[in-house]
Short mmCIF file of C-alpha atoms in Angstrom, two decimals:
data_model
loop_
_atom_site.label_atom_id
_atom_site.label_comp_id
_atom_site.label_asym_id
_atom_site.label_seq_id
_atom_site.Cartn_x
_atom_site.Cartn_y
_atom_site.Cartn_z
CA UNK Z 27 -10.67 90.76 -57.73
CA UNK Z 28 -12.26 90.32 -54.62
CA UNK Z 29 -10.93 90.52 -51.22
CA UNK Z 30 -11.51 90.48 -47.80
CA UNK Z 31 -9.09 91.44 -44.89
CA UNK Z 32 -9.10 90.42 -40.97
CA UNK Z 33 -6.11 90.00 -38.64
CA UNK Z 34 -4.69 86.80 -38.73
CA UNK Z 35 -4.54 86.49 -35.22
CA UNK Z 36 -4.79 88.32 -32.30
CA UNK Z 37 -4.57 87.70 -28.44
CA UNK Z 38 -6.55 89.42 -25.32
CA UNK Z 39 -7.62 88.92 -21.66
CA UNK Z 40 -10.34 87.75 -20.30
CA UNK Z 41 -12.51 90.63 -19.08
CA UNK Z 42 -10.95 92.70 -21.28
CA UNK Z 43 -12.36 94.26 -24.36
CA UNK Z 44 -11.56 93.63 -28.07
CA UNK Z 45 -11.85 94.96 -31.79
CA UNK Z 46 -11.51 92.27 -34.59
CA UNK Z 47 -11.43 94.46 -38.04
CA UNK Z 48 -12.36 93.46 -41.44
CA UNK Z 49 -12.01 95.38 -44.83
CA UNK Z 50 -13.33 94.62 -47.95
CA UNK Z 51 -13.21 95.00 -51.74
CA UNK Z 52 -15.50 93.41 -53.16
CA UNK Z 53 -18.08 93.54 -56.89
CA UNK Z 54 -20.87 95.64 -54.97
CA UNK Z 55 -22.66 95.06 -51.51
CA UNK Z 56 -25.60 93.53 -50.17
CA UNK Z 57 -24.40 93.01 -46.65
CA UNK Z 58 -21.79 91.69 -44.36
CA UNK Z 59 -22.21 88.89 -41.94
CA UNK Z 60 -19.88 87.70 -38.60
CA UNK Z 61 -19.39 84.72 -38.12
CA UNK Z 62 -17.64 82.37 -35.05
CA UNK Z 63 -15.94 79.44 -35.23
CA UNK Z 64 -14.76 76.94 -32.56
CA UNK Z 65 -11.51 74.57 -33.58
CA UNK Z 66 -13.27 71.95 -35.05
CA UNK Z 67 -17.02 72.69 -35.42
CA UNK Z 68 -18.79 74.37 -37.76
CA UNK Z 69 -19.16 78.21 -38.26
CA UNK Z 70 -21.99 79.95 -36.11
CA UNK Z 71 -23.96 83.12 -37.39
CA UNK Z 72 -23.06 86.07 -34.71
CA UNK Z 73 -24.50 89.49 -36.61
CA UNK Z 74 -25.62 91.06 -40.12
CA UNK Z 75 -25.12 94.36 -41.33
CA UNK Z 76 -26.21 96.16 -44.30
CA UNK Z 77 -26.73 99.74 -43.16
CA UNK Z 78 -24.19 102.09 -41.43
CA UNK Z 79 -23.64 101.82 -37.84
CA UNK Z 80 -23.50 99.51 -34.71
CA UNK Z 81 -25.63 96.93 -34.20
CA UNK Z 82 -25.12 95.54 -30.76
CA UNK Z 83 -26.26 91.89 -29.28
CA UNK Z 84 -25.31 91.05 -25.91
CA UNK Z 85 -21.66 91.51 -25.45
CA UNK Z 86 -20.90 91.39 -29.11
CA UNK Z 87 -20.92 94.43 -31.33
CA UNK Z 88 -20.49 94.83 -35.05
CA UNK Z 89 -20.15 98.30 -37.15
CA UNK Z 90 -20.24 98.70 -40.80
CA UNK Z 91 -19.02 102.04 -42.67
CA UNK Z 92 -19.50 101.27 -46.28
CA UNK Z 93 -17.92 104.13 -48.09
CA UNK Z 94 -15.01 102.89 -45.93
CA UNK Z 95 -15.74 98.99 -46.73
CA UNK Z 96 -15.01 98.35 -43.17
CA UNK Z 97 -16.53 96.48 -40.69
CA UNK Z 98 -15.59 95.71 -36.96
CA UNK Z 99 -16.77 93.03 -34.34
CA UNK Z 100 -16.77 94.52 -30.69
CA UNK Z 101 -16.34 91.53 -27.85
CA UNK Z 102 -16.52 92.98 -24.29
CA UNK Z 103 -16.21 91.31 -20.94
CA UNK Z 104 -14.08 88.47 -22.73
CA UNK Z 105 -14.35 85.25 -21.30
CA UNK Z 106 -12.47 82.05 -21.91
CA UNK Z 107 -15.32 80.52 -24.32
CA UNK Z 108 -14.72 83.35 -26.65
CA UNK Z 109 -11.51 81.95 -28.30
CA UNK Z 110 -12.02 81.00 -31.68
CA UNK Z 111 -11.64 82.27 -34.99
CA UNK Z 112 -14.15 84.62 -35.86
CA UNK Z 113 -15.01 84.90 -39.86
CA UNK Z 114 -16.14 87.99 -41.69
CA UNK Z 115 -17.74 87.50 -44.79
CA UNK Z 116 -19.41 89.83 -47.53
CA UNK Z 117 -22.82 89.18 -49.77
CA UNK Z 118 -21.12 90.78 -53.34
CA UNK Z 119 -23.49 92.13 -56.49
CA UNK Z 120 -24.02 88.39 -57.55
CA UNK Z 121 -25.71 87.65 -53.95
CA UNK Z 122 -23.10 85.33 -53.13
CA UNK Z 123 -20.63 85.25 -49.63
CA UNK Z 124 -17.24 86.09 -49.87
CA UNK Z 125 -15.29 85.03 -46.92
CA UNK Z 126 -12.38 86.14 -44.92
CA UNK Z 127 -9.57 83.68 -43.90
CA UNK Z 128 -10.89 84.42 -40.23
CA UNK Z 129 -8.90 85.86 -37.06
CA UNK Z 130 -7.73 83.08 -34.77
CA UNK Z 131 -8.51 84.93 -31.39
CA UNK Z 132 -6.61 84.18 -28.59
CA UNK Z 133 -7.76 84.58 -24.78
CA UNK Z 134 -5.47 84.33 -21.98
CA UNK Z 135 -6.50 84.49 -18.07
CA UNK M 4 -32.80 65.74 -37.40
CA UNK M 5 -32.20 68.77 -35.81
CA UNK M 6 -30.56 71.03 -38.17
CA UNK M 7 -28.27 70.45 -41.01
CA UNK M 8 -26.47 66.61 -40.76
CA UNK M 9 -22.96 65.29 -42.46
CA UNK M 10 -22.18 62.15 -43.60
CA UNK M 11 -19.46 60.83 -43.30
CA UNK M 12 -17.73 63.20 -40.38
CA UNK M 13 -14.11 62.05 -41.62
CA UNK M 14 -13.16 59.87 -44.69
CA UNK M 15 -9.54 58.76 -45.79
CA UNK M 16 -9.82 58.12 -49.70
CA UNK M 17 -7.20 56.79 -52.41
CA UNK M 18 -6.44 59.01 -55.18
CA UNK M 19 -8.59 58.28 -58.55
CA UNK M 20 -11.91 57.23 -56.18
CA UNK M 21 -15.03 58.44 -56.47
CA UNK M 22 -16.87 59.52 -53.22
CA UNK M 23 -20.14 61.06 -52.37
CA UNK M 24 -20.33 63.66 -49.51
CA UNK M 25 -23.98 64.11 -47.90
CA UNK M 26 -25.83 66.56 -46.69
CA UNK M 27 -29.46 66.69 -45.42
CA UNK M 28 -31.25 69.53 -43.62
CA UNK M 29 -34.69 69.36 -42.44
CA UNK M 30 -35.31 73.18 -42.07
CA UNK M 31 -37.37 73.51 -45.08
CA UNK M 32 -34.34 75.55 -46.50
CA UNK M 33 -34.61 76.76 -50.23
CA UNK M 34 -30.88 77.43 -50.58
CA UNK M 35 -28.13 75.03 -49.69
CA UNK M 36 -24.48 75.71 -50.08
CA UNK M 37 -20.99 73.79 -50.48
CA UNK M 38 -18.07 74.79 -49.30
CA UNK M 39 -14.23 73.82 -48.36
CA UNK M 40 -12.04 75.32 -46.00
CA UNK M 41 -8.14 74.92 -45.44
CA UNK M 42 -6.07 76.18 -43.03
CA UNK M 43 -4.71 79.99 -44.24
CA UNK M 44 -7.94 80.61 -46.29
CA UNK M 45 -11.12 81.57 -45.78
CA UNK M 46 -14.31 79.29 -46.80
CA UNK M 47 -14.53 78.69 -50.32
CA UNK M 48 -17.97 77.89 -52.31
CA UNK M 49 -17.44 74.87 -54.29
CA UNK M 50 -21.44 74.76 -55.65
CA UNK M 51 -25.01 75.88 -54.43
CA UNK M 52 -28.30 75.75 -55.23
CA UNK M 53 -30.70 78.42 -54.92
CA UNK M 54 -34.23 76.13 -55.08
CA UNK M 55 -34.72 71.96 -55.40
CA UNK M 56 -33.92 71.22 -58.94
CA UNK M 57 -31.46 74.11 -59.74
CA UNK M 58 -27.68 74.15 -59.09
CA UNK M 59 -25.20 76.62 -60.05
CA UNK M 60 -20.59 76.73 -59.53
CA UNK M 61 -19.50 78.55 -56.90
CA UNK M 62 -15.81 79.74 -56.95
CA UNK M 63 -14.08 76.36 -56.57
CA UNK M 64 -16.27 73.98 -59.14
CA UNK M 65 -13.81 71.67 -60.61
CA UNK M 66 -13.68 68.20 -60.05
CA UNK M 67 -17.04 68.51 -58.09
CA UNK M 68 -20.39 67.92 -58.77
CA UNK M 69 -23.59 68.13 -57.12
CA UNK M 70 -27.83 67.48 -57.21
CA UNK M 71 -30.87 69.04 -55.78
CA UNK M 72 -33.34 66.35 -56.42
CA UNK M 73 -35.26 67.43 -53.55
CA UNK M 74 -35.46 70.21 -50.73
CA UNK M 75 -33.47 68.21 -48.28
CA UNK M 76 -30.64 66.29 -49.81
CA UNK M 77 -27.98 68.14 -51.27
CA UNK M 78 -25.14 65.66 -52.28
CA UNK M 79 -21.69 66.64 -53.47
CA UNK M 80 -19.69 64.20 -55.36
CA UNK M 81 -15.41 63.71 -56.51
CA UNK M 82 -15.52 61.97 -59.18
CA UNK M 83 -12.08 60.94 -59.05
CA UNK M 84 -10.56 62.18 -56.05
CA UNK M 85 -7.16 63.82 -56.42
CA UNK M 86 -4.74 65.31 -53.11
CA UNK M 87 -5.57 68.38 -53.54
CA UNK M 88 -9.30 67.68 -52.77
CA UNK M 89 -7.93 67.37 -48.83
CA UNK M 90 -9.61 69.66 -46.93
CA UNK M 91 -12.71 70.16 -44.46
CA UNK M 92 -16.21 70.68 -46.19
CA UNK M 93 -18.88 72.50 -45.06
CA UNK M 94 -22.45 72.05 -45.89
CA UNK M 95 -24.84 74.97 -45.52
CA UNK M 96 -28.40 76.58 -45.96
CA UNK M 97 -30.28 78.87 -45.44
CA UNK M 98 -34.01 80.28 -46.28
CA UNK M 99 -33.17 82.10 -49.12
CA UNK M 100 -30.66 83.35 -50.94
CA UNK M 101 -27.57 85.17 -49.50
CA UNK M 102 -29.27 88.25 -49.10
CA UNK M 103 -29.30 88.75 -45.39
CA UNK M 104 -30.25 84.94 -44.49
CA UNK M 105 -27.94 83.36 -42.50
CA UNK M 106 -26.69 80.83 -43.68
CA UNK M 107 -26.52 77.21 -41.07
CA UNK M 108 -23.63 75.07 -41.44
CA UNK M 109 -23.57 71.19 -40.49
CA UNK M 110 -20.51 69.94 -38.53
CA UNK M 111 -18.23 69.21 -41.34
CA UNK M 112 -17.06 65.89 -43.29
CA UNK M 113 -12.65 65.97 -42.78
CA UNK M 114 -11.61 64.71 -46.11
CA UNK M 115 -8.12 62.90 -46.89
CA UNK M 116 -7.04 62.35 -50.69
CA UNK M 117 -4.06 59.94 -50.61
#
C-alpha cells in the first residue's frame, strides 16, 4: 500500500527554528509537494520538490532525498502566524497526490 | 470570482437525501479535484477530472458522483447521503495534471449526515 508519514504534532517557539519530517512509500514518484493549513481554511501550496536537495523560499525550506523517501520542511524565525498543520503529500506513478494526515504545529511565545 | 468558490460553506443533511456540492473556478484550470478530509487522516480524493468532459474515481468513490460539463463547474453529488459522508470537502484545481502543478483549493463546504 501506500503511505505517508509526518509527526502528528509538534510544538516550538517563536523565533525559534523547526524541522517537520515526512516519509513516504509510495507506487513510484513524480514529486512531493508542502502544503499549510490554517484551522478552518483551506490548504495553501508552500513548496515542490522532485529532485534531491533544498529548495529554500523565504523562511521556509524543504529537502527531498529520494532513495531515502524523505522529505523535510525547514521553518526559521517562527512567528505566531505559523501555527497550523502543515500537509505533505506525494504525486505516485498514476500522477495522482497522496496525502499525509498533516502535523498540527504548535507555537508558543 | 477570484479563485476557486464553494457552495454551500456548511450544510446539515438527513440521512437518505440527495445533495449537490459545488464548485466553480474561474482560473481556466484543466484539472479539478474532490476531496474529503476528517480529523486523524490526511485528504482523501473522492473523484477528479483531468479535462471538461472526462472524470475518473479517486480513492474514496462510493456513494459519490460527479460531472465536468464544462471547464468551470465541477459538481459533486450524494445520492443518498449516509453518516459516514460527515466530513469537510475540499474542492481543487489546478493547470494540469498532478505533475508538479499545484493544486488551489476553495474554502471548504462542512458537511453533516444525520
Amino acid at each position: 500500500g501506500q503511505n505517508i508519514d509526518q509527526p502528528t504534532e509538534m510544538t516550538a517557539t517563536e523565533g525559534a527554528i523547526v524541522q517537520i519530517n515526512c516519509t513516504y512509500q509510495t507506487s513510484g514518484f513524480n514529486g512531493l509537494f508542502w502544503y499549510q493549513q490554517h484551522a478552518g481554511e483551506a490548504p495553501t501550496f508552500l513548496s515542490y520538490n522532485v529532485l534531491d536537495g533544498l529548495e529554500e523560499k523565504g523562511r521556509f525550506s524543504s529537502f527531498l532525498s529520494r532513495s531515502k523517501g524523505y522529505s523535510y520542511l525547514l521553518l526559521k524565525e517562527l512567528q505566531m502566524k505559523d501555527s497550523a498543520s502543515y500537509l505533505c503529500a506525494v504525486i505516485d506513478s498514476n500522477y495522482q497526490l497522496i496525502w499525509g494526515a498533516g502535523t498540527k504545529l504548535i507555537i508558543k511565545p | 470570482i477570484a479563485g476557486i468558490t464553494q457552495a454551500p460553506t456548511s450544510q446539515i443533511l438527513a440521512a437518505g437525501r440527495r445533495m449537490t456540492l459545488r464548485c466553480t473556478q474561474d482560473m481556466r484550470h484543466n484539472a479539478m479535484y474532490w476531496y474529503r478530509q476528517d480529523l486523524g487522516l490526511g485528504l482523501r480524493l473522492i473523484h477528479y477530472s483531468n479535462t471538461a468532459g472526462t472524470t475518473g474515481k479517486g480513492e474514496v468513490p462510493d456513494g459519490y458522483s460527479v460531472s465536468r460539463a464544462n471547464t468551470d463547474d465541477f459538481p459533486l453529488t450524494l445520492a443518498s447521503a449516509v453518516p459516514s459522508q460527515t466530513s469537510v470537502y475540499f474542492c481543487a484545481s489546478s493547470a494540469a495534471d498532478s505533475s508538479g502543478n499545484e493544486q488551489f483549493f476553495g474554502p471548504g463546504t462542512r458537511l453533516t449526515v444525520l
